[in-house]
Amino acid sequence: MTTNLADTAVAGLRLSRLTKSFKSPQGPVHAVRGIDITVEAGQTVALLGPNGAGKSTTIDMLLGLLPSDAGTIELFGMSPAQAVAAGAVGAMLQVGGVISDLNVRELLKMVASLYPTPLPVDEVVELTRIQDLVGRKTTKLSGGQTQRLRFAIGLISNPDLLVLDEPTVAMDVEARRQFWTTMREFAARGKTVLFATHYLEEADAYADRIILMAHGRIVADGPATEIKATVGLRTIRATLPGADLKALAALSGVTNVDTRGDGVILNCSDSDRALRALLPAFPAARDIEVSGAGLEEAFLQLTADTPETDL
Ligand SMILES: Nc1ncnc2c1ncn2[C@@H]1O[C@H](COP(=O)(O)OP(=O)(O)O)[C@@H](O)[C@H]1O
Ligand SMILES: [Mg+2]
């Protein structure tokens, strides 16, 4: 069996009508509502969405860790179980420990021995910059160090597909930077990478393509620049007592208006155009600030017309 599957014409990843609900005392939670995702081999894709969007549920299903209610999953033309057994998929998940009685090098050796064509342990140690940890017991690692080890474990099978669920959550700024550098180095070997994040900046900086999820659905899918333009909404704030809100909302480039006391908040599709329209129409406007809308806010706007209820 070969794991050099990235060269073949099959899509790296194909999810079709994938669906999952959970039971809860308040009734069913529709975590993933019939999503379709195809990722070509070699792409780096971010699954971006706020908490509860369904990212982890999707990832757990595609790794074969959670049964789906409906839909199909293909990884390099195989089922998740086949692909994982073949060493074609490496993962770093949001939860799950690496507690064992071994030191880091011994654990990596042990994990490597489970796969048909693993990377040499030393190569993974170098790639993930954990030279300082190899002699340590895995029980004696800090949270950030454990993250680095989990990343190394994800790479050891030399997977064609690397799946990362919020990989940088426990990391400080420097660890994050190093992590993404390593991820890019690995991706540059022709690997397919799918990572979940709720940081627009991470998705923008490190993915070729962003799939935006909210309420278990895909609400946008495209190159980072395109998604950024969609969610990177801007806001103009100004002090403008007694302003005519209807007239403000009608300004070119403004999508919607809110007030805070004497202040107005204009959500804009085009803040440059809105600002040019605002000043002549409302010369009394002062304390003007233009800022990027927060991701949560942008999600709310984007998903406002996505029904909460099931299909
Ligand atoms: N095991 C579970 N039991 C009940 N509800 C769950 C379970 N796992 C996830 N959920 C719910 O499914 C939705 C999606 O969760 P999740 O996939 O973890 O989102 P994300 O990873 O995007 O934050 C959330 O509403 C979450 O509360
Ligand atoms: Mg999650």
GROMACS .gro file of N, CA and C in nm, residues 242-304:
model
  189
  242GLY      N    1  -2.963   6.340   1.735
  242GLY     CA    2  -3.091   6.360   1.666
  242GLY      C    3  -3.088   6.330   1.518
  243ALA      N    4  -2.997   6.242   1.476
  243ALA     CA    5  -2.984   6.216   1.333
  243ALA      C    6  -3.106   6.142   1.277
  244ASP      N    7  -3.134   6.168   1.151
  244ASP     CA    8  -3.242   6.100   1.081
  244ASP      C    9  -3.190   5.962   1.038
  245LEU      N   10  -3.234   5.860   1.112
  245LEU     CA   11  -3.177   5.726   1.091
  245LEU      C   12  -3.210   5.669   0.953
  246LYS      N   13  -3.329   5.700   0.906
  246LYS     CA   14  -3.369   5.651   0.772
  246LYS      C   15  -3.276   5.709   0.666
  247ALA      N   16  -3.248   5.839   0.679
  247ALA     CA   17  -3.160   5.904   0.581
  247ALA      C   18  -3.019   5.846   0.588
  248LEU      N   19  -2.973   5.814   0.711
  248LEU     CA   20  -2.841   5.753   0.727
  248LEU      C   21  -2.837   5.616   0.661
  249ALA      N   22  -2.942   5.538   0.685
  249ALA     CA   23  -2.946   5.402   0.630
  249ALA      C   24  -2.950   5.404   0.477
  250ALA      N   25  -3.001   5.516   0.422
  250ALA     CA   26  -3.014   5.524   0.276
  250ALA      C   27  -2.884   5.567   0.209
  251LEU      N   28  -2.783   5.604   0.289
  251LEU     CA   29  -2.656   5.650   0.229
  251LEU      C   30  -2.591   5.536   0.150
  252SER      N   31  -2.528   5.574   0.043
  252SER     CA   32  -2.455   5.479  -0.040
  252SER      C   33  -2.348   5.406   0.043
  253GLY      N   34  -2.342   5.274   0.037
  253GLY     CA   35  -2.240   5.197   0.108
  253GLY      C   36  -2.279   5.157   0.249
  254VAL      N   37  -2.393   5.204   0.296
  254VAL     CA   38  -2.438   5.170   0.431
  254VAL      C   39  -2.541   5.057   0.423
  255THR      N   40  -2.523   4.954   0.507
  255THR     CA   41  -2.620   4.844   0.501
  255THR      C   42  -2.722   4.853   0.615
  256ASN      N   43  -2.677   4.912   0.727
  256ASN     CA   44  -2.771   4.922   0.838
  256ASN      C   45  -2.719   5.013   0.948
  257VAL      N   46  -2.812   5.071   1.025
  257VAL     CA   47  -2.777   5.177   1.120
  257VAL      C   48  -2.825   5.140   1.259
  258ASP      N   49  -2.742   5.177   1.357
  258ASP     CA   50  -2.775   5.151   1.497
  258ASP      C   51  -2.740   5.278   1.575
  259THR      N   52  -2.797   5.295   1.693
  259THR     CA   53  -2.762   5.413   1.772
  259THR      C   54  -2.716   5.372   1.911
  260ARG      N   55  -2.629   5.454   1.971
  260ARG     CA   56  -2.588   5.440   2.112
  260ARG      C   57  -2.591   5.581   2.169
  261GLY      N   58  -2.698   5.619   2.233
  261GLY     CA   59  -2.711   5.755   2.283
  261GLY      C   60  -2.706   5.853   2.167
  262ASP      N   61  -2.610   5.947   2.174
  262ASP     CA   62  -2.594   6.045   2.066
  262ASP      C   63  -2.511   5.989   1.951
  263GLY      N   64  -2.461   5.867   1.969
  263GLY     CA   65  -2.374   5.810   1.866
  263GLY      C   66  -2.453   5.727   1.766
  264VAL      N   67  -2.401   5.724   1.643
  264VAL     CA   68  -2.461   5.634   1.544
  264VAL      C   69  -2.355   5.535   1.499
  265ILE      N   70  -2.399   5.416   1.466
  265ILE     CA   71  -2.310   5.312   1.415
  265ILE      C   72  -2.363   5.270   1.280
  266LEU      N   73  -2.281   5.290   1.178
  266LEU     CA   74  -2.322   5.253   1.042
  266LEU      C   75  -2.248   5.126   1.003
  267ASN      N   76  -2.320   5.019   0.976
  267ASN     CA   77  -2.257   4.900   0.920
  267ASN      C   78  -2.249   4.921   0.770
  268CYS      N   79  -2.130   4.896   0.716
  268CYS     CA   80  -2.107   4.935   0.576
  268CYS      C   81  -2.064   4.818   0.490
  269SER      N   82  -2.114   4.814   0.369
  269SER     CA   83  -2.060   4.722   0.270
  269SER      C   84  -1.938   4.789   0.206
  270ASP      N   85  -1.937   4.921   0.202
  270ASP     CA   86  -1.825   4.997   0.146
  270ASP      C   87  -1.809   5.123   0.231
  271SER      N   88  -1.716   5.119   0.326
  271SER     CA   89  -1.705   5.229   0.421
  271SER      C   90  -1.647   5.355   0.357
  272ASP      N   91  -1.566   5.339   0.252
  272ASP     CA   92  -1.511   5.458   0.183
  272ASP      C   93  -1.625   5.538   0.121
  273ARG      N   94  -1.710   5.465   0.049
  273ARG     CA   95  -1.823   5.529  -0.018
  273ARG      C   96  -1.917   5.591   0.087
  274ALA      N   97  -1.941   5.517   0.194
  274ALA     CA   98  -2.032   5.565   0.298
  274ALA      C   99  -1.981   5.693   0.363
  275LEU      N  100  -1.849   5.697   0.388
  275LEU     CA  101  -1.790   5.815   0.452
  275LEU      C  102  -1.802   5.936   0.361
  276ARG      N  103  -1.778   5.916   0.231
  276ARG     CA  104  -1.790   6.027   0.135
  276ARG      C  105  -1.934   6.077   0.128
  277ALA      N  106  -2.030   5.987   0.145
  277ALA     CA  107  -2.171   6.027   0.140
  277ALA      C  108  -2.214   6.091   0.272
  278LEU      N  109  -2.156   6.042   0.382
  278LEU     CA  110  -2.197   6.088   0.515
  278LEU      C  111  -2.164   6.236   0.536
  279LEU      N  112  -2.040   6.275   0.503
  279LEU     CA  113  -1.993   6.409   0.540
  279LEU      C  114  -2.075   6.523   0.477
  280PRO      N  115  -2.098   6.521   0.345
  280PRO     CA  116  -2.181   6.629   0.290
  280PRO      C  117  -2.326   6.625   0.340
  281ALA      N  118  -2.379   6.506   0.362
  281ALA     CA  119  -2.520   6.496   0.402
  281ALA      C  120  -2.538   6.529   0.551
  282PHE      N  121  -2.435   6.499   0.631
  282PHE     CA  122  -2.445   6.521   0.776
  282PHE      C  123  -2.319   6.593   0.824
  283PRO      N  124  -2.305   6.722   0.790
  283PRO     CA  125  -2.182   6.793   0.826
  283PRO      C  126  -2.162   6.805   0.977
  284ALA      N  127  -2.266   6.783   1.056
  284ALA     CA  128  -2.252   6.792   1.202
  284ALA      C  129  -2.185   6.668   1.262
  285ALA      N  130  -2.166   6.564   1.183
  285ALA     CA  131  -2.107   6.441   1.235
  285ALA      C  132  -1.965   6.468   1.285
  286ARG      N  133  -1.935   6.423   1.408
  286ARG     CA  134  -1.799   6.440   1.460
  286ARG      C  135  -1.754   6.312   1.531
  287ASP      N  136  -1.630   6.314   1.581
  287ASP     CA  137  -1.569   6.196   1.646
  287ASP      C  138  -1.581   6.071   1.557
  288ILE      N  139  -1.553   6.089   1.431
  288ILE     CA  140  -1.577   5.979   1.336
  288ILE      C  141  -1.466   5.872   1.347
  289GLU      N  142  -1.510   5.749   1.356
  289GLU     CA  143  -1.416   5.635   1.361
  289GLU      C  144  -1.458   5.532   1.259
  290VAL      N  145  -1.361   5.477   1.189
  290VAL     CA  146  -1.391   5.367   1.097
  290VAL      C  147  -1.317   5.244   1.148
  291SER      N  148  -1.386   5.132   1.164
  291SER     CA  149  -1.317   5.012   1.212
  291SER      C  150  -1.372   4.888   1.143
  292GLY      N  151  -1.290   4.783   1.144
  292GLY     CA  152  -1.336   4.655   1.090
  292GLY      C  153  -1.435   4.594   1.188
  293ALA      N  154  -1.542   4.542   1.138
  293ALA     CA  155  -1.640   4.478   1.226
  293ALA      C  156  -1.578   4.352   1.283
  294GLY      N  157  -1.614   4.317   1.405
  294GLY     CA  158  -1.567   4.192   1.463
  294GLY      C  159  -1.624   4.075   1.385
  295LEU      N  160  -1.553   3.963   1.395
  295LEU     CA  161  -1.597   3.847   1.318
  295LEU      C  162  -1.736   3.801   1.360
  296GLU      N  163  -1.762   3.805   1.490
  296GLU     CA  164  -1.893   3.761   1.539
  296GLU      C  165  -2.004   3.845   1.475
  297GLU      N  166  -1.978   3.975   1.473
  297GLU     CA  167  -2.074   4.069   1.415
  297GLU      C  168  -2.098   4.038   1.267
  298ALA      N  169  -1.986   4.014   1.200
  298ALA     CA  170  -1.996   3.983   1.057
  298ALA      C  171  -2.073   3.854   1.034
  299PHE      N  172  -2.047   3.755   1.119
  299PHE     CA  173  -2.120   3.629   1.109
  299PHE      C  174  -2.269   3.651   1.126
  300LEU      N  175  -2.302   3.735   1.225
  300LEU     CA  176  -2.444   3.761   1.252
  300LEU      C  177  -2.511   3.818   1.128
  301GLN      N  178  -2.443   3.910   1.064
  301GLN     CA  179  -2.499   3.971   0.943
  301GLN      C  180  -2.515   3.868   0.832
  302LEU      N  181  -2.406   3.789   0.815
  302LEU     CA  182  -2.405   3.691   0.707
  302LEU      C  183  -2.511   3.584   0.724
  303THR      N  184  -2.535   3.549   0.850
  303THR     CA  185  -2.621   3.435   0.877
  303THR      C  186  -2.760   3.478   0.920
  304ALA      N  187  -2.786   3.607   0.916
  304ALA     CA  188  -2.915   3.657   0.963
  304ALA      C  189  -3.030   3.591   0.888
   0.00000   0.00000   0.00000
